[in-house]
mmCIF file of C-alpha atoms in Angstrom:
data_model
loop_
_atom_site.group_PDB
_atom_site.id
_atom_site.type_symbol
_atom_site.label_atom_id
_atom_site.label_comp_id
_atom_site.label_asym_id
_atom_site.label_seq_id
_atom_site.Cartn_x
_atom_site.Cartn_y
_atom_site.Cartn_z
ATOM 1 C CA MET U 13 93.075 69.524 128.350
ATOM 2 C CA VAL U 14 90.432 72.207 127.843
ATOM 3 C CA LEU U 15 87.008 71.842 126.238
ATOM 4 C CA HIS U 16 85.847 74.761 124.096
ATOM 5 C CA ARG U 17 82.382 75.167 122.628
ATOM 6 C CA GLN U 18 82.410 75.947 118.927
ATOM 7 C CA THR U 19 79.976 78.244 117.115
ATOM 8 C CA THR U 20 77.774 75.370 115.981
ATOM 9 C CA PRO U 21 75.381 74.389 118.819
ATOM 10 C CA GLY U 22 76.362 71.122 120.434
ATOM 11 C CA MET U 23 79.804 71.020 118.803
ATOM 12 C CA TYR U 24 82.843 70.791 121.059
ATOM 13 C CA CYS U 25 86.508 70.270 120.319
ATOM 14 C CA TRP U 26 89.474 69.383 122.475
ATOM 15 C CA HIS U 27 92.547 71.607 122.376
ATOM 16 C CA LEU U 28 95.629 69.674 123.427
ATOM 17 C CA ASN U 29 98.458 72.050 122.585
ATOM 18 C CA MET U 30 97.567 75.116 124.619
ATOM 19 C CA ASN U 31 99.781 77.100 126.968
ATOM 20 C CA HIS U 32 98.434 78.912 129.999
ATOM 21 C CA ILE U 33 100.456 82.008 130.903
ATOM 22 C CA PRO U 34 99.724 83.681 134.260
ATOM 23 C CA LEU U 35 98.437 87.243 133.984
ATOM 24 C CA GLU U 36 98.539 90.130 136.408
ATOM 25 C CA LEU U 37 95.605 92.540 136.458
ATOM 26 C CA ILE U 38 97.023 95.998 137.177
ATOM 27 C CA HIS U 39 94.562 98.414 138.817
ATOM 28 C CA ILE U 40 94.918 101.781 137.065
ATOM 29 C CA GLU U 41 91.960 103.711 138.446
ATOM 30 C CA PRO U 42 89.073 102.725 140.671
ATOM 31 C CA ASP U 43 87.497 100.762 137.817
ATOM 32 C CA GLY U 44 90.338 100.494 135.281
ATOM 33 C CA PHE U 45 92.715 97.627 134.591
ATOM 34 C CA HIS U 46 95.676 96.773 132.427
ATOM 35 C CA VAL U 47 96.701 93.175 131.803
ATOM 36 C CA MET U 48 100.386 92.231 132.074
ATOM 37 C CA PHE U 49 102.559 89.120 131.952
ATOM 38 C CA HIS U 50 106.229 88.245 131.577
ATOM 39 C CA ALA U 51 107.634 87.334 128.168
ATOM 40 C CA SER U 52 111.223 86.515 127.277
ATOM 41 C CA VAL U 53 112.965 88.660 124.647
ATOM 42 C CA ASN U 54 116.332 87.251 123.568
ATOM 43 C CA GLY U 55 116.510 85.439 126.918
ATOM 44 C CA LEU U 56 115.687 88.520 129.023
ATOM 45 C CA LYS U 57 112.494 88.984 131.050
ATOM 46 C CA ALA U 58 110.191 91.675 129.639
ATOM 47 C CA ASN U 59 107.178 93.172 131.418
ATOM 48 C CA THR U 60 104.561 92.878 128.710
ATOM 49 C CA LEU U 61 101.245 94.708 128.488
ATOM 50 C CA ILE U 62 98.453 93.085 126.471
ATOM 51 C CA ASP U 63 96.717 95.620 124.237
ATOM 52 C CA THR U 64 93.964 94.096 122.101
ATOM 53 C CA GLY U 65 93.556 97.475 120.378
ATOM 54 C CA ALA U 66 97.196 97.673 119.271
ATOM 55 C CA SER U 67 97.642 96.355 115.746
ATOM 56 C CA LYS U 68 101.334 95.515 116.206
ATOM 57 C CA THR U 69 103.642 94.316 118.953
ATOM 58 C CA ILE U 70 105.788 97.148 120.316
ATOM 59 C CA LEU U 71 109.052 97.307 122.258
ATOM 60 C CA ASP U 72 109.917 100.425 124.283
ATOM 61 C CA PHE U 73 112.472 102.357 122.222
ATOM 62 C CA SER U 74 114.419 103.282 125.373
ATOM 63 C CA ARG U 75 114.904 99.559 126.114
ATOM 64 C CA ALA U 76 115.950 98.548 122.577
ATOM 65 C CA ALA U 77 119.681 98.362 123.343
ATOM 66 C CA HIS U 78 118.988 96.206 126.419
ATOM 67 C CA TYR U 79 116.820 93.683 124.566
ATOM 68 C CA LEU U 80 118.107 93.846 120.990
ATOM 69 C CA GLY U 81 121.825 94.463 121.455
ATOM 70 C CA ASP U 82 123.297 95.534 118.137
ATOM 71 C CA MET U 83 120.318 94.573 115.950
ATOM 72 C CA GLU U 84 119.645 97.021 113.121
ATOM 73 C CA ILE U 85 116.970 99.635 113.831
ATOM 74 C CA LYS U 86 115.300 101.376 110.880
ATOM 75 C CA PRO U 87 112.612 104.062 110.642
ATOM 76 C CA PHE U 88 109.154 102.545 110.111
ATOM 77 C CA SER U 89 107.766 104.026 106.904
ATOM 78 C CA LYS U 90 104.045 103.458 107.509
ATOM 79 C CA LEU U 91 101.792 105.843 109.414
ATOM 80 C CA PHE U 92 101.430 104.787 113.052
ATOM 81 C CA THR U 93 99.232 106.581 115.575
ATOM 82 C CA GLY U 94 97.922 105.969 119.068
ATOM 83 C CA VAL U 95 94.545 106.808 120.527
ATOM 84 C CA GLY U 96 94.139 110.577 120.709
ATOM 85 C CA SER U 97 97.585 111.342 119.350
ATOM 86 C CA ASN U 98 99.302 112.541 116.240
ATOM 87 C CA GLN U 99 101.672 110.382 114.261
ATOM 88 C CA ILE U 100 104.144 108.629 116.548
ATOM 89 C CA LYS U 101 107.852 108.402 115.693
ATOM 90 C CA THR U 102 108.232 104.682 115.021
ATOM 91 C CA TYR U 103 111.111 102.365 114.199
ATOM 92 C CA ILE U 104 111.281 98.701 113.257
ATOM 93 C CA SER U 105 113.743 95.978 114.194
ATOM 94 C CA LYS U 106 113.849 92.233 114.744
ATOM 95 C CA ILE U 107 113.741 90.173 117.893
ATOM 96 C CA HIS U 108 115.992 87.137 117.455
ATOM 97 C CA THR U 109 113.894 84.981 119.821
ATOM 98 C CA MET U 110 110.828 85.732 121.884
ATOM 99 C CA ARG U 111 109.098 83.279 124.193
ATOM 100 C CA ILE U 112 105.550 83.561 125.502
ATOM 101 C CA GLY U 113 104.951 80.568 127.731
ATOM 102 C CA GLN U 114 106.147 77.613 125.648
ATOM 103 C CA LYS U 115 105.457 79.427 122.359
ATOM 104 C CA GLU U 116 108.656 80.645 120.696
ATOM 105 C CA PHE U 117 109.025 83.116 117.851
ATOM 106 C CA SER U 118 112.186 83.657 115.789
ATOM 107 C CA ASN U 119 113.264 86.677 113.727
ATOM 108 C CA LEU U 120 110.138 88.540 114.770
ATOM 109 C CA ASP U 121 109.490 92.035 113.409
ATOM 110 C CA VAL U 122 108.814 94.462 116.250
ATOM 111 C CA LEU U 123 108.000 98.155 116.262
ATOM 112 C CA LEU U 124 109.961 100.460 118.554
ATOM 113 C CA ILE U 125 108.119 103.376 120.143
ATOM 114 C CA ASP U 126 108.982 105.617 123.078
ATOM 115 C CA LEU U 127 106.774 104.437 125.964
ATOM 116 C CA ALA U 128 108.117 107.074 128.394
ATOM 117 C CA ALA U 129 104.741 108.794 128.914
ATOM 118 C CA ILE U 130 103.058 105.513 129.857
ATOM 119 C CA ASN U 131 105.941 104.475 132.098
ATOM 120 C CA GLN U 132 105.958 107.873 133.851
ATOM 121 C CA THR U 133 102.278 107.409 134.667
ATOM 122 C CA TYR U 134 102.967 103.880 135.904
ATOM 123 C CA ALA U 135 105.786 105.209 138.115
ATOM 124 C CA ILE U 136 103.401 107.692 139.769
ATOM 125 C CA TYR U 137 101.237 104.742 140.844
ATOM 126 C CA ASP U 138 104.287 102.624 141.780
ATOM 127 C CA LEU U 139 103.526 100.120 139.013
ATOM 128 C CA PRO U 140 106.077 98.070 137.042
ATOM 129 C CA ARG U 141 107.536 99.598 133.891
ATOM 130 C CA ILE U 142 106.252 98.368 130.532
ATOM 131 C CA ASP U 143 108.987 96.968 128.306
ATOM 132 C CA MET U 144 106.753 95.637 125.559
ATOM 133 C CA VAL U 145 103.160 95.775 124.303
ATOM 134 C CA LEU U 146 101.736 92.560 122.870
ATOM 135 C CA GLY U 147 99.499 93.581 119.979
ATOM 136 C CA GLY U 148 96.937 92.050 117.685
ATOM 137 C CA ASP U 149 99.529 90.691 115.246
ATOM 138 C CA LEU U 150 100.759 88.071 117.724
ATOM 139 C CA LEU U 151 97.484 87.663 119.622
ATOM 140 C CA VAL U 152 95.816 86.547 116.382
ATOM 141 C CA GLN U 153 98.786 84.421 115.290
ATOM 142 C CA MET U 154 98.754 82.572 118.645
ATOM 143 C CA LYS U 155 94.942 82.246 118.600
ATOM 144 C CA ALA U 156 95.094 83.814 122.048
ATOM 145 C CA LEU U 157 92.271 83.834 124.566
ATOM 146 C CA ILE U 158 92.288 86.056 127.638
ATOM 147 C CA ASP U 159 90.726 84.363 130.663
ATOM 148 C CA TYR U 160 90.078 87.317 132.967
ATOM 149 C CA PRO U 161 88.507 85.358 135.882
ATOM 150 C CA GLY U 162 91.295 82.751 135.720
ATOM 151 C CA LYS U 163 93.966 85.441 135.198
ATOM 152 C CA LYS U 164 95.661 83.600 132.346
ATOM 153 C CA LEU U 165 96.496 84.013 128.687
ATOM 154 C CA ILE U 166 95.718 80.875 126.702
ATOM 155 C CA VAL U 167 97.731 80.432 123.499
ATOM 156 C CA HIS U 168 97.913 77.711 120.866
#
């Protein structure tokens, strides 16, 4: 049971149905960090990067067959860009089931993007590959809180 202070002074509420997912802080540079955890995509472990600046949840296109099997993959018709880049070739598919802690999602839309450049950089530093990026769509839906000192993701 966790006590959270609300915006009104003196008001507190108890949150009973929260999951605490362990996080790993990945050192990127002397003062840089990425935040990762393990999710389950269709029953398979996925190294997942939390990106609060990403609007949508993304699966690495090169890992789509591994995680999605024969699910249909279609071109994503909306403009999608990353920081400092041109339009990114993007596809959309569905994840049958995804689990984050005890929270389960079914028939979840997911964008597919080639994460090779990021994973090549990670490989240089001997860091784990990124299979998926958890974006704002699910972070907001789960009412997620990132506890950096406690190294945990708290979801409702």
